[in-house]
């Protein structure tokens, strides 16, 4: 079973990263919180906040490992 998110949300975006963690940001209720999920330890860690609290944004990892996010409302 996956550990519960520290903050319940939906309409967020998530991106699997090169190190095996999963980045999950934004969502509803309106939040700019970003968390990393570590599959190995089954735990969440809060990381830097997203600049604004978008809902329904999209994101992708670029070839250099950086994440680009766009869209939302």
XYZ file of N, CA and C in Angstrom:
219
model
N 0.837 -1.167 0.000
C 0.000 0.000 0.000
C 0.891 1.242 0.000
N 0.515 2.209 -0.827
C 1.265 3.457 -0.923
C 0.920 4.352 0.269
N 1.931 4.990 0.837
C 1.722 5.916 1.961
C 0.789 7.044 1.542
N -0.027 7.497 2.477
C -0.946 8.599 2.203
C -0.172 9.878 1.902
N -0.707 10.671 0.985
C -0.154 11.992 0.716
C -0.262 12.852 1.968
N 0.717 13.706 2.215
C 0.616 14.610 3.367
C -0.568 15.572 3.249
N -0.967 15.886 2.009
C -2.081 16.798 1.766
C -2.937 16.186 0.666
N -4.183 15.907 0.975
C -5.097 15.319 -0.001
C -5.311 16.270 -1.173
N -5.309 15.743 -2.401
C -5.530 16.589 -3.572
C -5.909 15.751 -4.776
N -6.463 16.410 -5.771
C -6.712 15.809 -7.078
C -6.479 16.893 -8.127
N -6.522 16.524 -9.392
C -6.247 17.439 -10.509
C -4.826 18.004 -10.412
N -3.908 17.225 -9.887
C -2.509 17.601 -9.747
C -1.720 17.093 -10.962
N -0.441 17.341 -10.985
C 0.400 16.691 -11.991
C 1.494 15.912 -11.288
N 1.893 14.824 -11.911
C 2.973 14.017 -11.360
C 3.895 13.574 -12.484
N 5.165 13.423 -12.146
C 6.192 13.066 -13.121
C 7.168 12.085 -12.477
N 7.392 10.917 -13.099
C 8.440 10.024 -12.598
C 9.810 10.612 -12.940
N 10.701 10.643 -11.967
C 12.028 11.220 -12.168
C 13.078 10.135 -12.395
N 14.243 10.541 -12.873
C 15.302 9.599 -13.232
C 15.791 8.764 -12.053
N 15.692 9.292 -10.844
C 16.184 8.555 -9.674
C 15.156 7.587 -9.099
N 13.993 7.466 -9.758
C 12.964 6.539 -9.309
C 11.904 7.156 -8.414
N 12.107 8.405 -7.993
C 11.078 9.078 -7.200
C 10.012 9.633 -8.138
N 8.912 10.070 -7.551
C 7.815 10.650 -8.323
C 7.523 12.028 -7.760
N 7.550 13.035 -8.623
C 7.245 14.405 -8.238
C 5.753 14.647 -8.425
N 5.087 15.150 -7.391
C 3.664 15.465 -7.479
C 3.463 16.892 -6.992
N 2.835 17.725 -7.840
C 2.671 19.146 -7.518
C 1.269 19.647 -7.796
N 0.959 20.750 -7.103
C -0.250 21.537 -7.314
C -1.512 20.712 -7.088
N -2.592 21.091 -7.717
C -3.847 20.372 -7.607
C -4.917 21.120 -6.846
N -5.991 20.401 -6.581
C -7.142 20.958 -5.884
C -7.365 20.192 -4.601
N -7.662 20.770 -3.468
C -7.902 22.198 -3.318
C -6.652 22.998 -3.664
N -6.862 24.229 -4.129
C -5.778 25.053 -4.659
C -4.558 25.030 -3.738
N -3.502 24.467 -4.248
C -2.263 24.373 -3.478
C -1.067 24.468 -4.422
N 0.011 25.008 -3.936
C 1.239 25.029 -4.734
C 2.270 24.073 -4.149
N 1.835 23.226 -3.235
C 2.729 22.272 -2.576
C 3.227 21.221 -3.563
N 4.512 20.886 -3.463
C 5.110 19.815 -4.257
C 5.733 18.791 -3.305
N 5.525 17.519 -3.611
C 6.064 16.436 -2.800
C 6.750 15.416 -3.694
N 7.766 14.756 -3.138
C 8.425 13.639 -3.813
C 8.022 12.349 -3.118
N 7.646 11.355 -3.919
C 7.346 10.039 -3.368
C 8.539 9.131 -3.624
N 9.033 8.511 -2.565
C 10.145 7.574 -2.668
C 9.576 6.166 -2.602
N 9.657 5.445 -3.706
C 9.096 4.099 -3.793
C 9.796 3.155 -2.819
N 11.107 3.285 -2.676
C 11.889 2.401 -1.825
C 11.546 2.491 -0.353
N 11.247 3.705 0.103
C 10.922 3.895 1.519
C 9.427 4.086 1.763
N 8.645 4.119 0.674
C 7.198 4.334 0.756
C 6.886 5.576 1.591
N 7.547 6.693 1.223
C 7.353 7.916 1.995
C 7.329 9.139 1.083
N 6.706 10.197 1.571
C 6.602 11.475 0.884
C 7.483 12.497 1.581
N 8.106 13.394 0.796
C 8.904 14.489 1.324
C 8.493 15.767 0.613
N 8.174 16.806 1.375
C 7.821 18.079 0.753
C 9.075 18.724 0.190
N 8.958 19.256 -1.027
C 10.057 19.965 -1.680
C 9.589 21.384 -1.997
N 10.372 22.146 -2.717
C 10.042 23.536 -3.027
C 8.643 23.663 -3.619
N 7.953 24.737 -3.259
C 6.607 24.969 -3.767
C 6.613 25.388 -5.228
N 5.543 25.052 -5.922
C 5.301 25.499 -7.289
C 4.984 26.997 -7.207
N 5.359 27.803 -8.212
C 5.165 29.258 -8.123
C 3.711 29.709 -7.904
N 2.759 28.976 -8.438
C 1.351 29.325 -8.268
C 0.554 28.026 -8.154
N -0.656 28.080 -7.612
C -1.419 26.841 -7.417
C -2.303 26.465 -8.607
N -1.752 25.916 -9.681
C -2.579 25.570 -10.828
C -3.346 24.263 -10.608
N -4.462 24.157 -11.297
C -5.248 22.929 -11.330
C -5.244 22.457 -12.772
N -5.122 21.176 -12.999
C -5.120 20.581 -14.338
C -3.913 20.990 -15.178
N -2.784 21.258 -14.555
C -1.563 21.550 -15.294
C -0.951 20.232 -15.772
N -0.041 20.312 -16.697
C 0.661 19.138 -17.184
C 2.151 19.316 -16.993
N 2.883 18.208 -16.990
C 4.329 18.291 -16.808
C 5.006 17.112 -17.489
N 6.265 17.307 -17.835
C 7.066 16.245 -18.443
C 8.526 16.453 -18.056
N 9.260 15.353 -18.030
C 10.684 15.445 -17.749
C 11.427 15.567 -19.074
N 12.352 16.510 -19.142
C 13.174 16.703 -20.327
C 14.350 15.730 -20.305
N 15.068 15.635 -21.397
C 16.206 14.738 -21.512
C 17.305 14.993 -20.501
N 17.426 16.244 -20.049
C 18.466 16.587 -19.072
C 18.018 16.356 -17.628
N 16.809 15.801 -17.443
C 16.300 15.501 -16.110
C 15.486 16.622 -15.478
N 15.435 17.796 -16.116
C 14.638 18.889 -15.585
C 13.169 18.654 -15.923
N 12.296 19.129 -15.051
C 10.853 18.996 -15.257
C 10.316 20.318 -15.761
N 9.496 20.263 -16.795
C 8.825 21.450 -17.307
C 7.325 21.258 -17.094
N 6.687 22.291 -16.555
C 5.249 22.247 -16.289
C 4.586 23.425 -16.991
N 3.362 23.220 -17.438
C 2.656 24.306 -18.125
C 1.154 24.080 -18.042
N 0.439 25.098 -18.437
C -1.017 25.019 -18.481
C -1.659 25.149 -17.124
N -2.853 24.665 -17.044
C -3.610 24.768 -15.808
C -4.489 25.991 -15.797
N -5.240 26.083 -14.733
C -6.100 27.249 -14.568
C -6.027 27.749 -13.159
